[in-house]
PDB file of N, CA and C in Angstrom:
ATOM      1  N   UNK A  83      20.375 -10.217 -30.064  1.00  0.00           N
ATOM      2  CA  UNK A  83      20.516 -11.574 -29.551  1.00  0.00           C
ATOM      3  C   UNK A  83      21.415 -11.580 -28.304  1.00  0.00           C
ATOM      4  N   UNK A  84      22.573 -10.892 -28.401  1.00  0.00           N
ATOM      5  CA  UNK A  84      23.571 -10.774 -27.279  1.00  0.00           C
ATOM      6  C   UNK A  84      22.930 -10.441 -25.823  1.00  0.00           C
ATOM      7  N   UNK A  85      21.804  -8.916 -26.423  1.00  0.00           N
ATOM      8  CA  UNK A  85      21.268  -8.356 -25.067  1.00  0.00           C
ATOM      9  C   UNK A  85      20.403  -9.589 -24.369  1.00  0.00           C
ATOM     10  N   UNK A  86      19.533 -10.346 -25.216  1.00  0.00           N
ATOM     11  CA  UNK A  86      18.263 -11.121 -24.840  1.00  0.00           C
ATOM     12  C   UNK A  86      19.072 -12.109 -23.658  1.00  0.00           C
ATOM     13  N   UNK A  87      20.172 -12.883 -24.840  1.00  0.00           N
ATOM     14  CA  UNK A  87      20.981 -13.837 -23.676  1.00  0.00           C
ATOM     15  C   UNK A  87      21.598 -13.324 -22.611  1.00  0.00           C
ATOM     16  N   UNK A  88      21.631 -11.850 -22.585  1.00  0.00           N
ATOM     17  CA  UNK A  88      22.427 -11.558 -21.342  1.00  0.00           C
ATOM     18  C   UNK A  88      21.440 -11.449 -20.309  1.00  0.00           C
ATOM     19  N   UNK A  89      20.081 -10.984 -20.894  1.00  0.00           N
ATOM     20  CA  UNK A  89      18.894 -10.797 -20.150  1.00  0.00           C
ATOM     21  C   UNK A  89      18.299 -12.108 -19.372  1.00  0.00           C
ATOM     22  N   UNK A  90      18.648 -13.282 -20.175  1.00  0.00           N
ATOM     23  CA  UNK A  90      18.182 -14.155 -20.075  1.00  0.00           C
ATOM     24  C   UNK A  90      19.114 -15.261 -18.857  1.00  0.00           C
ATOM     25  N   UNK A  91      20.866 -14.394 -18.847  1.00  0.00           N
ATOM     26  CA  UNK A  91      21.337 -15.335 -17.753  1.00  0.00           C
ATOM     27  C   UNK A  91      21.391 -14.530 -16.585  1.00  0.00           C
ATOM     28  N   UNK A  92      20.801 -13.059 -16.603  1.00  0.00           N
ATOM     29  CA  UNK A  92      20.850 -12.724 -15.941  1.00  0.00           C
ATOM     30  C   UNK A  92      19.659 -12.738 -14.854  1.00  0.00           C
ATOM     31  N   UNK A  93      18.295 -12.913 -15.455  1.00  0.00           N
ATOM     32  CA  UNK A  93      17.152 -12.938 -14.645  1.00  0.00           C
ATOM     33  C   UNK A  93      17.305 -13.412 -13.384  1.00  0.00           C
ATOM     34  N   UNK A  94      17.655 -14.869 -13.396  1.00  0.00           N
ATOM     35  CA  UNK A  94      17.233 -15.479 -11.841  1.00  0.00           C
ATOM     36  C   UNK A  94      18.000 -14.878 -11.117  1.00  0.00           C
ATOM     37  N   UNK A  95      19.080 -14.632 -11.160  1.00  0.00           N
ATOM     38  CA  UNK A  95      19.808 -13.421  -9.707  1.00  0.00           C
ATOM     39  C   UNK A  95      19.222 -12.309  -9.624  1.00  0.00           C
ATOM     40  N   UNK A  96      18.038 -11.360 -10.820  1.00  0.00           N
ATOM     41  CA  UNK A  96      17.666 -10.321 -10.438  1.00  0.00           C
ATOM     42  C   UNK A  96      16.478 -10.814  -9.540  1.00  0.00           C
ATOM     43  N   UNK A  97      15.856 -12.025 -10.023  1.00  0.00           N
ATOM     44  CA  UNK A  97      14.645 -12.392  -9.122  1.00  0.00           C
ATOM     45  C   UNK A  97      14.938 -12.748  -7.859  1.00  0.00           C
ATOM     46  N   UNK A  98      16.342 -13.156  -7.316  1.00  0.00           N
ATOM     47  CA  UNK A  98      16.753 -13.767  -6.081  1.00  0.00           C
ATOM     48  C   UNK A  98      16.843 -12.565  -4.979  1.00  0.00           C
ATOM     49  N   UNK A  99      17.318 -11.754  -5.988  1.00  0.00           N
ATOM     50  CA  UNK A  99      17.785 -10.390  -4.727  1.00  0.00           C
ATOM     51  C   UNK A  99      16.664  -9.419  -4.773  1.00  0.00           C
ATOM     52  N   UNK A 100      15.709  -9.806  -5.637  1.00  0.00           N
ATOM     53  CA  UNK A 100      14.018  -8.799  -5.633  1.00  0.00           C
ATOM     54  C   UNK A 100      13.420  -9.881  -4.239  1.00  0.00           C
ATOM     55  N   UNK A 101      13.607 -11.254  -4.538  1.00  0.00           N
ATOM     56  CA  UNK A 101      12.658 -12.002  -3.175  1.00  0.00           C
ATOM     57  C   UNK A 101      13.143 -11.974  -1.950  1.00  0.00           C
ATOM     58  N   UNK A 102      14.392 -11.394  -1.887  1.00  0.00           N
ATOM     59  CA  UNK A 102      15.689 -11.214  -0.871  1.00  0.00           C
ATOM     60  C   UNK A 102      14.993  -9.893  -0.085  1.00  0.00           C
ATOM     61  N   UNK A 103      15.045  -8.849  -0.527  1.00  0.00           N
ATOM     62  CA  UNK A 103      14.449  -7.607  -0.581  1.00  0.00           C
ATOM     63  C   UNK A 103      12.680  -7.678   0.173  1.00  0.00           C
ATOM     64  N   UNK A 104      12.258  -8.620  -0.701  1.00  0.00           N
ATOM     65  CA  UNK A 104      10.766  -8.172  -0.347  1.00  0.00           C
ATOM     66  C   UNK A 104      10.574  -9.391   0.867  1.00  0.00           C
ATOM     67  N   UNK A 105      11.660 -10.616   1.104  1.00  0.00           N
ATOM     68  CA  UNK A 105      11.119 -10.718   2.285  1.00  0.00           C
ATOM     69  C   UNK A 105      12.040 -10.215   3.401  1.00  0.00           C
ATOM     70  N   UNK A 106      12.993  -9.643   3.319  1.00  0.00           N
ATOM     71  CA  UNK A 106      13.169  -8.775   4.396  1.00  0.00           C
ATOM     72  C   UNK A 106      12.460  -7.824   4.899  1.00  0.00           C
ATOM     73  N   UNK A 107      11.904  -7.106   3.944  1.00  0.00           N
ATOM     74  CA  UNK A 107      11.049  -6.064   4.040  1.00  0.00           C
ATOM     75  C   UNK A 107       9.558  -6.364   4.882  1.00  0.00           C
ATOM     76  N   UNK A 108       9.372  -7.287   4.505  1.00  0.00           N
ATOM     77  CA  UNK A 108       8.256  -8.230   5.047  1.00  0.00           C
ATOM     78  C   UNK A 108       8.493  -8.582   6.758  1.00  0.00           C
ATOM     79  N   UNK A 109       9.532  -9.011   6.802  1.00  0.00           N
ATOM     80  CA  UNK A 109      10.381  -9.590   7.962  1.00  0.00           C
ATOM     81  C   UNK A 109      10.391  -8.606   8.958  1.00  0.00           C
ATOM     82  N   UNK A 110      10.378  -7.086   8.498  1.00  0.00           N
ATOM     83  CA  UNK A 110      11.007  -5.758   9.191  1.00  0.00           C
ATOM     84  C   UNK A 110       9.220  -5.384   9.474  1.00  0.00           C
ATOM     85  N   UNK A 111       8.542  -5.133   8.559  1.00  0.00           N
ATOM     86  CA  UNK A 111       7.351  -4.870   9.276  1.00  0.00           C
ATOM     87  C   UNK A 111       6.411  -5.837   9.731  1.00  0.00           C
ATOM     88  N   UNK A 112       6.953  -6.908  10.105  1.00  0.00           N
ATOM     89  CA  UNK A 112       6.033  -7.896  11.031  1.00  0.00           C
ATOM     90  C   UNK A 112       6.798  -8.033  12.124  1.00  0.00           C
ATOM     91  N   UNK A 113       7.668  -7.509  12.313  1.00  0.00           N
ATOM     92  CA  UNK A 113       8.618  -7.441  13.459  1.00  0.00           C
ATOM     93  C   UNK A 113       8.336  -5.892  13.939  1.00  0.00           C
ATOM     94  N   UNK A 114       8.187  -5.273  13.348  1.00  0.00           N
ATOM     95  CA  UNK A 114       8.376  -3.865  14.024  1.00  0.00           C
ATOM     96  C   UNK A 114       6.652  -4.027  14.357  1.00  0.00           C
ATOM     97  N   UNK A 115       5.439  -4.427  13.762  1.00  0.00           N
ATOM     98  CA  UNK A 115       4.351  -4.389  14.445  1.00  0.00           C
ATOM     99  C   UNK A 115       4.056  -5.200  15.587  1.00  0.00           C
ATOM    100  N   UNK A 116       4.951  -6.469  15.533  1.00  0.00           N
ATOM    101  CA  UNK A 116       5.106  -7.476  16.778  1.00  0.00           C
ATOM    102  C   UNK A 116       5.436  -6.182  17.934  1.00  0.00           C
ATOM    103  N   UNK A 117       6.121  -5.791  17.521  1.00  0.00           N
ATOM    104  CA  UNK A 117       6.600  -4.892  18.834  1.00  0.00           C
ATOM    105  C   UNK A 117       5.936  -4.145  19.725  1.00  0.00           C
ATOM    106  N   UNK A 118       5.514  -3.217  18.374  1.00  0.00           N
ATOM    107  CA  UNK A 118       4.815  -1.964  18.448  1.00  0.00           C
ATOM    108  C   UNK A 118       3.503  -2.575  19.251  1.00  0.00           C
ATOM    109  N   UNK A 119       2.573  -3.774  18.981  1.00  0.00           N
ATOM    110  CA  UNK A 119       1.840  -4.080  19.858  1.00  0.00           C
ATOM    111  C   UNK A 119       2.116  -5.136  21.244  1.00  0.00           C
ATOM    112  N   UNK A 120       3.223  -5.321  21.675  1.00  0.00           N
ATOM    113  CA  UNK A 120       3.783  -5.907  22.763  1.00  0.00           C
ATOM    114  C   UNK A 120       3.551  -4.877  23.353  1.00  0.00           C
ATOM    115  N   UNK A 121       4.013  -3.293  23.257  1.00  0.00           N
ATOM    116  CA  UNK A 121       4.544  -1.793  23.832  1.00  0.00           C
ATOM    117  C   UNK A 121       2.962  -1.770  23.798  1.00  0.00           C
ATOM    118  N   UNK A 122       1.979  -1.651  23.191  1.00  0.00           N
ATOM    119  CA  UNK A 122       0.945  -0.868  23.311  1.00  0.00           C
ATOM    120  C   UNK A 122      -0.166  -1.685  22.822  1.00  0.00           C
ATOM    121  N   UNK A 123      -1.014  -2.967  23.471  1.00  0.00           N
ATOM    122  CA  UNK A 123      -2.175  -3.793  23.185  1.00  0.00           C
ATOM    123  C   UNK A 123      -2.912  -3.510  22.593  1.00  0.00           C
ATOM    124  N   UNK A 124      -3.567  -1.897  22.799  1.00  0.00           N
ATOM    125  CA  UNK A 124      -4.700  -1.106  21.742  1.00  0.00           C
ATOM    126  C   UNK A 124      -3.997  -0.791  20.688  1.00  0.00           C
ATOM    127  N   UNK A 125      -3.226  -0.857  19.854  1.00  0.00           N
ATOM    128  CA  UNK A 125      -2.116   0.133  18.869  1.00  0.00           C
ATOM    129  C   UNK A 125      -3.317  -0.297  17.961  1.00  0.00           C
ATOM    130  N   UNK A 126      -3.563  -1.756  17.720  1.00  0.00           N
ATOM    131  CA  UNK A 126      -4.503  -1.822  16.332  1.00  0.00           C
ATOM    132  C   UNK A 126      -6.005  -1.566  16.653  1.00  0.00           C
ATOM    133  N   UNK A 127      -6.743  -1.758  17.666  1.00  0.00           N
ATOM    134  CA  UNK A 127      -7.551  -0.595  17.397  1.00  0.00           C
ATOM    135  C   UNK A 127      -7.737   0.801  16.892  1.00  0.00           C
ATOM    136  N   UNK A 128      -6.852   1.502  17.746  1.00  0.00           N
ATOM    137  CA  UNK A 128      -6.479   2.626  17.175  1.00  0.00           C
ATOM    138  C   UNK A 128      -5.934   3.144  15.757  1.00  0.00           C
ATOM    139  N   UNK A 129      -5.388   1.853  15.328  1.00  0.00           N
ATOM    140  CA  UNK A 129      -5.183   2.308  14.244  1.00  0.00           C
ATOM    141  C   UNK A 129      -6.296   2.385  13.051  1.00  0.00           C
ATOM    142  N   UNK A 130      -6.664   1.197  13.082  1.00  0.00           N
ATOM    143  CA  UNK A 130      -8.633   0.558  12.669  1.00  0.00           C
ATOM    144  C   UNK A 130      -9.228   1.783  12.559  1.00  0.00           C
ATOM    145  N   UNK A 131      -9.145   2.666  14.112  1.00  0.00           N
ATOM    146  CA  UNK A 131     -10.250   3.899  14.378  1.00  0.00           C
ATOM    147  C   UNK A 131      -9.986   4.884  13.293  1.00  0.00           C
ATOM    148  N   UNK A 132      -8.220   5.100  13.331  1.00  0.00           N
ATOM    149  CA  UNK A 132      -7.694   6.152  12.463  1.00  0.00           C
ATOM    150  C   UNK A 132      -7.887   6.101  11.045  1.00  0.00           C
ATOM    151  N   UNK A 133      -8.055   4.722  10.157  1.00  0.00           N
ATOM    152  CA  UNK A 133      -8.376   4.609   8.997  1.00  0.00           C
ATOM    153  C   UNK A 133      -9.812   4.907   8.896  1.00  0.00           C
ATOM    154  N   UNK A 134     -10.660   4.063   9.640  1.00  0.00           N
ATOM    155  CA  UNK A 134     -12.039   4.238   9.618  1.00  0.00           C
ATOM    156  C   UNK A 134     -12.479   5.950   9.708  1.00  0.00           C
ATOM    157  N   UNK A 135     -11.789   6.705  10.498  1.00  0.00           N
ATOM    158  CA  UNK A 135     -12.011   7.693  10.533  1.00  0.00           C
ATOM    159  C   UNK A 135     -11.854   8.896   9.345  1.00  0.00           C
ATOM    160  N   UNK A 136     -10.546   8.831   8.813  1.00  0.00           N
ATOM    161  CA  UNK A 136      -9.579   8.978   7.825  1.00  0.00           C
ATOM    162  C   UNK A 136     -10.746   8.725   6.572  1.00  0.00           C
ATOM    163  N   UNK A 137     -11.168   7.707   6.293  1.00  0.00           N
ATOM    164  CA  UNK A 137     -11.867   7.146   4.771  1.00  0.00           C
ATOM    165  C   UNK A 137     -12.870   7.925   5.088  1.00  0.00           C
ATOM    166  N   UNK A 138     -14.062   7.857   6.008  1.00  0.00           N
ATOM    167  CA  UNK A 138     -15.420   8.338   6.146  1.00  0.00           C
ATOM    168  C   UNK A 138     -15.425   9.812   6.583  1.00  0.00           C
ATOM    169  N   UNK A 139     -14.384  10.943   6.351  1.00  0.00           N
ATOM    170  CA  UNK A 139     -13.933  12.132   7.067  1.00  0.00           C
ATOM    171  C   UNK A 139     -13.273  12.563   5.467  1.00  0.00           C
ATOM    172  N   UNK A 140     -12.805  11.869   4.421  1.00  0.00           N
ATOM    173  CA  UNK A 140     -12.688  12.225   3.111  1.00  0.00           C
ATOM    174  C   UNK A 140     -13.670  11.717   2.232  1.00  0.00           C
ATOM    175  N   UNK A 141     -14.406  10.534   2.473  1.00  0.00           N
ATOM    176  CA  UNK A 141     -15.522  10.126   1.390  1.00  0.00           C
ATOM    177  C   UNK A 141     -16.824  11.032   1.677  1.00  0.00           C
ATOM    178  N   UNK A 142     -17.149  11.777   2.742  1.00  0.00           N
ATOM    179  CA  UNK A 142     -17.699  13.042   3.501  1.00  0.00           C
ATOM    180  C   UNK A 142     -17.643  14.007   2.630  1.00  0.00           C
ATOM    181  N   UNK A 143     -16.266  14.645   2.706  1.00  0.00           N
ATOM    182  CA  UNK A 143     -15.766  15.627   1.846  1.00  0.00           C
ATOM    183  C   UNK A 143     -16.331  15.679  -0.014  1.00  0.00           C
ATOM    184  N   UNK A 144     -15.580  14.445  -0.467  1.00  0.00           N
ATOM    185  CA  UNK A 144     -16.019  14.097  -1.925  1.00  0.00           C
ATOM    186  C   UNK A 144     -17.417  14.019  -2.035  1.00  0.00           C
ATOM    187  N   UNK A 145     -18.138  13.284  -1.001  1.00  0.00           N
ATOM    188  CA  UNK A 145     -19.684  13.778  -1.705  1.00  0.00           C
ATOM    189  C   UNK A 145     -20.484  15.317  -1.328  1.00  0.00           C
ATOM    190  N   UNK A 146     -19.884  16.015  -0.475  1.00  0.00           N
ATOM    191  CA  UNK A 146     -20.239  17.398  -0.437  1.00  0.00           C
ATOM    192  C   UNK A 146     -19.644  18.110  -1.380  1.00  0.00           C
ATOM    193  N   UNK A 147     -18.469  17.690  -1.658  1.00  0.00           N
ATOM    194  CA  UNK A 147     -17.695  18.367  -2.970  1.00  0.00           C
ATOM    195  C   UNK A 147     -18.436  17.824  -4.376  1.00  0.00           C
ATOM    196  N   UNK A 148     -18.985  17.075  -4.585  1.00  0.00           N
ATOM    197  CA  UNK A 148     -19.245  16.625  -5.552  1.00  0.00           C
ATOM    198  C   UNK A 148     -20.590  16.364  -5.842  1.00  0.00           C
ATOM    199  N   UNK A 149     -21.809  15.864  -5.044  1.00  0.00           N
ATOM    200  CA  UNK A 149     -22.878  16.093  -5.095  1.00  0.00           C
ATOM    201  C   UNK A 149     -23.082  14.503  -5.570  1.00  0.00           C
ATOM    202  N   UNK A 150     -24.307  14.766  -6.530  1.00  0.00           N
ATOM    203  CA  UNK A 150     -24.668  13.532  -7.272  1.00  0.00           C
ATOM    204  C   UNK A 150     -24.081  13.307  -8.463  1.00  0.00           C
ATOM    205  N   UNK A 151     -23.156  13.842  -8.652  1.00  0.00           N
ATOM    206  CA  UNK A 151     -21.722  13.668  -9.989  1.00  0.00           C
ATOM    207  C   UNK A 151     -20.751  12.711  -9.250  1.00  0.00           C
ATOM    208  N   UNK A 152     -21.236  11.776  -8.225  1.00  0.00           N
ATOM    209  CA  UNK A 152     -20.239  11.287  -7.348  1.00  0.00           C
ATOM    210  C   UNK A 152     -19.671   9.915  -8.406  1.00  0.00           C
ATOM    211  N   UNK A 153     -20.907   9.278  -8.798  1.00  0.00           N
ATOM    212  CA  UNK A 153     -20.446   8.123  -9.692  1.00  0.00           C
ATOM    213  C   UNK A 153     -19.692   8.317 -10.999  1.00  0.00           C
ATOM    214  N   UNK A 154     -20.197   9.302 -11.782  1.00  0.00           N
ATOM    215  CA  UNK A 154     -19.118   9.068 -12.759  1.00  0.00           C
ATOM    216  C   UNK A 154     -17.696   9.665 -12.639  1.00  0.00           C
ATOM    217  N   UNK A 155     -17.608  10.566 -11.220  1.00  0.00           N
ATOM    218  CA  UNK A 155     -16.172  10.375 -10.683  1.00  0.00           C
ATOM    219  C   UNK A 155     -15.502   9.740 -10.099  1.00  0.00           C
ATOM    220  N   UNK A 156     -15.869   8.690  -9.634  1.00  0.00           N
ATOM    221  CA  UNK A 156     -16.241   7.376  -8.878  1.00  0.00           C
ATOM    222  C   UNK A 156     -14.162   7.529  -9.371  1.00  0.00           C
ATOM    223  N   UNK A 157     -13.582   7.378  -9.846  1.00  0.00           N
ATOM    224  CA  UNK A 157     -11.851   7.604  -9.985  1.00  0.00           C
ATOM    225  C   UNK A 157     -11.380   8.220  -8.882  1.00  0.00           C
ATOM    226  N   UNK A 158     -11.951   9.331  -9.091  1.00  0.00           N
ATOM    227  CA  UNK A 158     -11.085  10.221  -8.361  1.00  0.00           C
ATOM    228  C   UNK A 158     -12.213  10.130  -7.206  1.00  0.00           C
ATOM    229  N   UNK A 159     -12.566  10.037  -6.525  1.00  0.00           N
ATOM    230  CA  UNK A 159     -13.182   9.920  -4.915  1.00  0.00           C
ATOM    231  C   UNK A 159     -12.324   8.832  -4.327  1.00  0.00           C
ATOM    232  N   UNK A 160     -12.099   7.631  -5.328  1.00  0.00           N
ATOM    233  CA  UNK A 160     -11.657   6.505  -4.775  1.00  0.00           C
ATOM    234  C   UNK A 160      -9.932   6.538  -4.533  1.00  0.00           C
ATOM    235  N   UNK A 161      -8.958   7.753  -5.275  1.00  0.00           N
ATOM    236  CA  UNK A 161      -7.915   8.078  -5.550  1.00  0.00           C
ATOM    237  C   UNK A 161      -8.083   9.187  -3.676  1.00  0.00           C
ATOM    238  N   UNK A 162      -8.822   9.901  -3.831  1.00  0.00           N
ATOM    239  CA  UNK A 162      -9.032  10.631  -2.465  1.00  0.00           C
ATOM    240  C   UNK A 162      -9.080   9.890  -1.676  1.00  0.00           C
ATOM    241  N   UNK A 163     -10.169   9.098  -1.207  1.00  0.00           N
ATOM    242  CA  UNK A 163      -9.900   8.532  -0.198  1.00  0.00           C
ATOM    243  C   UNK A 163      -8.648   7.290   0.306  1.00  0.00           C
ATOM    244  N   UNK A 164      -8.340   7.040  -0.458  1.00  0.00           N
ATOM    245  CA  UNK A 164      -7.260   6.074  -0.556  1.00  0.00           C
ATOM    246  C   UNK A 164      -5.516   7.279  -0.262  1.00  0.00           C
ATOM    247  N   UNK A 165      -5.847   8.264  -1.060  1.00  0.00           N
ATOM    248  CA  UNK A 165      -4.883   9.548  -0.289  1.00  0.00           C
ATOM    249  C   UNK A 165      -5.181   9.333   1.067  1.00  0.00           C
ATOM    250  N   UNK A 166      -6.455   9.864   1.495  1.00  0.00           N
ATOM    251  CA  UNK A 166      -6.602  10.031   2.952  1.00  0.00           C
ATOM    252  C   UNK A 166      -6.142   8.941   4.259  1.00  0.00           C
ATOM    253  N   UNK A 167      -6.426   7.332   3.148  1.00  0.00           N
ATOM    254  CA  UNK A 167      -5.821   5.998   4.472  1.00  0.00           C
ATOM    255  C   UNK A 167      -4.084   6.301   4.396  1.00  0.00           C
ATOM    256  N   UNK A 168      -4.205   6.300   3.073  1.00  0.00           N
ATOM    257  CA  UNK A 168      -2.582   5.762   3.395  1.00  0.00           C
ATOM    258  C   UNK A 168      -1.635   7.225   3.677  1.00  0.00           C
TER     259      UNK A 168
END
C-alpha cells in the first residue's frame, strides 16, 4: 500500500519531466533540421534519395537471399530493411 501511494504521488512529476524531455527533444530536431535546410535547400531530397535507396538496395538483397520463402519471413525482411533506413 505504502509503495502504490508513493507511486501514485509520485506519477505526475514523472510525467512532467518525461513531456519536458520529449518536447525538448522535439524542439532540438526541428531546429537542427530548420537549419540544416536553410545551409543546404536539397538536404531533403537527398535524404528521400538515401532512404529510397537504402530500403530498395536491402529489400533487393532479402529477396535474392530468400527467394519465394520471402512471405513467411515477411519479420525478418521487414526488421532488415528497416536496419537498412534507419
Amino acid at each position: 500500500l505504502k509503495r502504490t501511494a508513493f507511486i501514485l504521488l509520485l506519477w505526475p512529476l514523472v510525467q512532467a519531466l518525461n513531456f519536458d524531455v520529449v518536447a525538448k527533444t522535439k524542439l532540438s530536431v526541428i531546429t537542427g533540421l530548420n537549419q540544416r535546410l536553410a545551409a543546404d535547400p536539397s538536404f531533403l531530397k537527398k535524404s528521400v534519395a538515401e532512404v529510397v535507396l537504402a530500403a530498395g538496395t536491402q529489400l533487393s538483397a532479402e529477396w535474392n537471399r530468400r527467394g519465394t520463402s520471402i512471405v513467411p519471413e515477411l519479420d525478418f525482411v521487414v526488421a532488415g530493411v528497416l536496419t537498412a533506413v534507419c
